[in-house]
Coordinates of C-alpha atoms in Angstrom, one line a residue:
M23 CA -171.8 -22.9 182.5
N24 CA -173.0 -19.6 181.0
I25 CA -173.3 -20.1 177.2
F26 CA -172.6 -16.3 176.8
D27 CA -169.1 -17.0 178.2
L28 CA -168.1 -19.3 175.4
P29 CA -165.3 -17.6 173.4
P30 CA -167.0 -17.4 170.0
I31 CA -170.3 -16.1 171.5
A32 CA -168.5 -13.8 173.9
A33 CA -166.5 -12.3 171.0
I34 CA -169.7 -11.7 169.0
L35 CA -171.4 -10.1 172.0
A36 CA -168.4 -7.9 172.7
V37 CA -168.3 -6.5 169.1
S38 CA -172.1 -6.1 169.1
A39 CA -172.1 -4.4 172.4
D40 CA -169.4 -1.9 171.3
A41 CA -171.3 -1.2 168.1
L42 CA -174.6 -0.7 170.0
A43 CA -172.9 1.5 172.6
A44 CA -171.4 3.6 169.8
L45 CA -174.7 4.0 168.1
G46 CA -176.3 4.8 171.4
G47 CA -173.8 7.6 171.9
L48 CA -175.2 9.3 168.8
V49 CA -178.8 8.9 169.9
T50 CA -179.7 7.0 173.1
P51 CA -179.3 3.3 173.9
A52 CA -183.1 2.8 173.5
G53 CA -182.9 4.7 170.3
A54 CA -180.1 2.5 169.1
V55 CA -182.3 -0.6 169.7
V56 CA -185.1 1.1 167.6
L57 CA -182.6 1.9 164.8
V58 CA -181.3 -1.6 164.8
T59 CA -184.9 -2.9 164.6
L60 CA -185.7 -0.6 161.7
A61 CA -182.5 -1.5 159.9
V62 CA -183.2 -5.3 160.2
R63 CA -186.8 -4.8 159.0
A64 CA -185.5 -2.7 156.0
V65 CA -183.1 -5.5 155.0
L66 CA -186.0 -7.9 155.2
I67 CA -188.3 -5.9 152.9
P68 CA -187.7 -8.4 150.1
V69 CA -188.9 -11.2 152.4
G70 CA -192.0 -9.1 153.1
I71 CA -192.6 -8.6 149.4
S72 CA -192.3 -12.4 148.8
V73 CA -194.9 -13.0 151.5
A74 CA -197.2 -10.4 150.0
K75 CA -196.9 -11.9 146.6
A76 CA -197.6 -15.4 148.1
A77 CA -200.7 -14.0 149.8
Q78 CA -201.8 -12.4 146.5
G79 CA -201.3 -15.8 144.8
R80 CA -203.3 -17.6 147.4
R81 CA -206.2 -15.2 146.9
R82 CA -205.9 -15.6 143.2
I83 CA -206.2 -19.4 143.3
A84 CA -208.7 -19.6 146.1
P85 CA -211.7 -20.1 143.6
R86 CA -209.8 -22.9 141.9
L87 CA -209.0 -24.5 145.3
A88 CA -212.7 -24.4 146.2
E89 CA -213.5 -26.1 142.8
L90 CA -210.9 -28.8 143.5
Q91 CA -212.4 -29.4 147.0
K92 CA -215.9 -29.8 145.5
R93 CA -214.7 -32.1 142.7
Y94 CA -212.6 -34.4 144.9
R95 CA -214.7 -34.1 148.1
K96 CA -214.9 -37.9 148.5
R97 CA -211.4 -38.6 147.4
P98 CA -209.0 -36.9 149.9
E99 CA -205.8 -38.3 148.5
Q100 CA -206.6 -37.1 145.0
L101 CA -207.6 -33.7 146.5
Q102 CA -204.3 -33.4 148.2
K103 CA -202.4 -34.3 145.1
A104 CA -204.3 -31.9 142.9
T105 CA -204.0 -29.1 145.4
L106 CA -200.2 -29.5 145.7
E107 CA -199.9 -29.6 141.9
L108 CA -201.9 -26.3 141.7
Y109 CA -199.7 -24.6 144.2
A110 CA -196.6 -25.8 142.3
S111 CA -197.9 -24.8 138.9
E112 CA -198.9 -21.4 140.1
K113 CA -195.6 -21.0 142.0
V114 CA -197.5 -20.1 145.2
S115 CA -196.2 -20.9 148.6
P116 CA -198.8 -21.9 151.2
L117 CA -196.6 -21.4 154.2
S118 CA -194.5 -18.3 153.5
G119 CA -196.1 -16.2 156.2
C120 CA -193.7 -17.4 158.9
L121 CA -190.5 -16.3 157.0
P122 CA -190.2 -12.8 158.6
M123 CA -190.4 -14.2 162.1
L124 CA -187.8 -16.9 161.4
A125 CA -185.5 -14.5 159.7
Q126 CA -185.4 -12.2 162.7
A127 CA -184.8 -14.9 165.3
P128 CA -181.0 -14.5 165.3
V129 CA -181.2 -10.7 165.8
I130 CA -183.8 -11.0 168.6
S131 CA -181.6 -13.6 170.3
L132 CA -178.6 -11.2 170.0
V133 CA -180.6 -8.3 171.6
Y134 CA -181.7 -10.6 174.4
A135 CA -178.1 -11.8 175.0
L136 CA -176.7 -8.2 175.1
F137 CA -179.1 -7.2 177.9
A138 CA -179.3 -10.5 179.8
S139 CA -175.8 -10.8 181.3
A140 CA -174.0 -8.6 183.8
T141 CA -170.7 -9.2 182.0
I142 CA -169.7 -9.5 178.3
A143 CA -166.4 -11.2 177.5
G144 CA -165.4 -10.8 181.1
A145 CA -166.0 -7.0 181.2
P146 CA -168.9 -5.2 182.9
N147 CA -171.9 -4.8 180.7
H148 CA -172.5 -1.1 180.6
L149 CA -175.5 -1.5 178.4
L150 CA -177.4 -2.4 181.5
D151 CA -177.0 1.1 182.7
A152 CA -179.2 2.4 179.9
S153 CA -182.9 3.0 180.3
L154 CA -186.1 3.8 178.5
L155 CA -188.2 6.5 180.2
G156 CA -186.6 5.6 183.4
A157 CA -187.0 1.8 183.1
G158 CA -183.7 -0.1 182.7
L159 CA -183.3 -1.8 179.4
G160 CA -182.1 -4.9 181.2
R161 CA -185.1 -5.0 183.4
H162 CA -187.6 -7.9 183.0
L163 CA -191.4 -7.8 183.4
I164 CA -191.1 -10.5 186.1
D165 CA -188.9 -8.1 188.1
L166 CA -192.1 -6.0 188.7
G167 CA -193.0 -8.5 191.4
S168 CA -190.2 -7.1 193.6
G169 CA -191.8 -3.7 193.4
F170 CA -193.6 -1.7 190.8
Q171 CA -192.2 1.7 189.8
P172 CA -193.9 4.4 187.8
S173 CA -191.3 4.0 185.1
D174 CA -192.4 0.4 184.6
L175 CA -195.5 1.7 182.9
V176 CA -193.3 1.5 179.8
F177 CA -193.7 -2.3 180.0
V178 CA -197.5 -1.9 179.9
A179 CA -197.4 0.4 176.9
L180 CA -195.1 -1.9 175.0
L181 CA -197.2 -5.0 175.8
V182 CA -200.3 -3.1 174.6
V183 CA -198.6 -2.3 171.3
I184 CA -197.4 -5.9 170.9
G185 CA -200.9 -7.3 171.6
V186 CA -202.7 -4.9 169.3
V187 CA -200.4 -5.4 166.3
A188 CA -200.4 -9.2 166.9
W189 CA -204.2 -9.1 166.7
L190 CA -204.2 -6.9 163.6
N191 CA -201.6 -9.1 161.9
R192 CA -203.5 -12.3 162.6
R193 CA -206.7 -10.8 161.3
M194 CA -205.0 -9.8 158.1
A195 CA -203.4 -13.3 157.8
L196 CA -206.9 -14.8 158.2
R197 CA -208.2 -12.7 155.3
D198 CA -205.2 -13.8 153.1
A199 CA -205.3 -17.5 154.0
A200 CA -206.8 -19.8 151.4
P201 CA -210.0 -21.2 152.8
T202 CA -209.1 -24.8 152.0
L203 CA -205.5 -24.7 152.9
A204 CA -205.6 -26.4 156.3
T205 CA -207.2 -29.7 155.0
E206 CA -205.3 -30.2 151.7
V207 CA -201.6 -29.4 152.3
P208 CA -199.6 -31.7 154.6
G209 CA -198.5 -29.8 157.7
A210 CA -200.5 -26.7 156.7
A211 CA -203.1 -27.3 159.4
L212 CA -200.4 -26.5 162.0
L213 CA -199.0 -23.5 160.3
S214 CA -202.2 -22.0 158.9
P215 CA -203.5 -18.8 160.4
R216 CA -206.5 -20.9 161.4
G217 CA -204.3 -23.5 163.1
P218 CA -202.5 -23.5 166.4
L219 CA -199.5 -21.5 165.1
G220 CA -201.9 -18.9 163.8
W221 CA -201.8 -17.6 167.3
A222 CA -198.0 -17.5 167.3
P223 CA -197.8 -13.7 167.2
F224 CA -199.4 -13.6 170.6
L225 CA -196.5 -15.7 172.0
T226 CA -194.5 -12.5 172.0
L227 CA -196.7 -11.4 174.9
V228 CA -195.5 -14.4 176.9
A229 CA -191.9 -13.9 175.8
A230 CA -192.0 -10.3 177.0
A231 CA -192.3 -11.6 180.6
F232 CA -188.9 -13.3 180.2
V233 CA -186.8 -11.1 178.0
P234 CA -185.2 -7.8 178.9
L235 CA -187.0 -4.5 178.1
A236 CA -184.6 -3.9 175.2
A237 CA -185.9 -7.1 173.5
T238 CA -189.5 -6.2 174.3
L239 CA -188.9 -2.8 172.6
Y240 CA -187.5 -4.6 169.6
L241 CA -190.6 -6.8 169.4
A242 CA -192.9 -3.9 169.7
V243 CA -191.2 -1.8 167.0
S244 CA -190.9 -4.8 164.7
G245 CA -194.6 -5.6 165.2
V246 CA -195.6 -2.1 164.2
W247 CA -193.4 -2.3 161.1
S248 CA -194.8 -5.7 160.2
Y249 CA -198.4 -4.5 160.3
T250 CA -197.6 -1.3 158.4
E251 CA -195.6 -3.2 155.8
R252 CA -198.3 -5.8 155.2
R253 CA -201.0 -3.1 154.8
V254 CA -198.9 -1.2 152.3
L255 CA -197.9 -4.4 150.3
R256 CA -201.4 -5.7 150.4
S257 CA -202.6 -2.6 148.6
V258 CA -199.8 -3.0 146.1
Y259 CA -200.3 -6.7 145.5
A260 CA -204.1 -6.7 145.8

């Protein structure tokens, strides 16, 4: 059973497809995806500001964290308690960096669904007729195995953009991360930029092999926005 055929989901997809098609009529379907991405990121600016403020707070209390680590080096339980109390008293979140990614998940899923099915609510999906520089917005990177076309170079360009901004964002996250975070806050070792999920931005490169070109375009534009926003906010909340 196709989950996209479930009545509630099909209804949402139908309304979304009509809205995207109407917007695409004013610009282009690919341009509509870009505009939707920019609109979503604009709505999430307050989330970006909260992340920047949290990073500022982590940089501010880093010397105090180092002092706690030195003081309680041989008492890990006391160190953990003191560290959590410091974060609470200073109203600093150690794990706020993942908020923008989580907030966008529903929209990314919707873009994927709109370009992943041949039909929407029982009607032909005309969004699949749209293209970006000759490459169909419903085309997948794995489809290149059936024959590479010059227009498929757009995939290469978007993957390069995603990879570069992922690397830049991770480098910035590493600079903002508290040096003692991973050992003192429960669960932080996993979510810290120095932990396994610190490489999460690069998972978009893997996802790009399985999502339609439209979703890859969303990820690329969102990635560029993310890096630009973080650079600007980092200068504001230095």
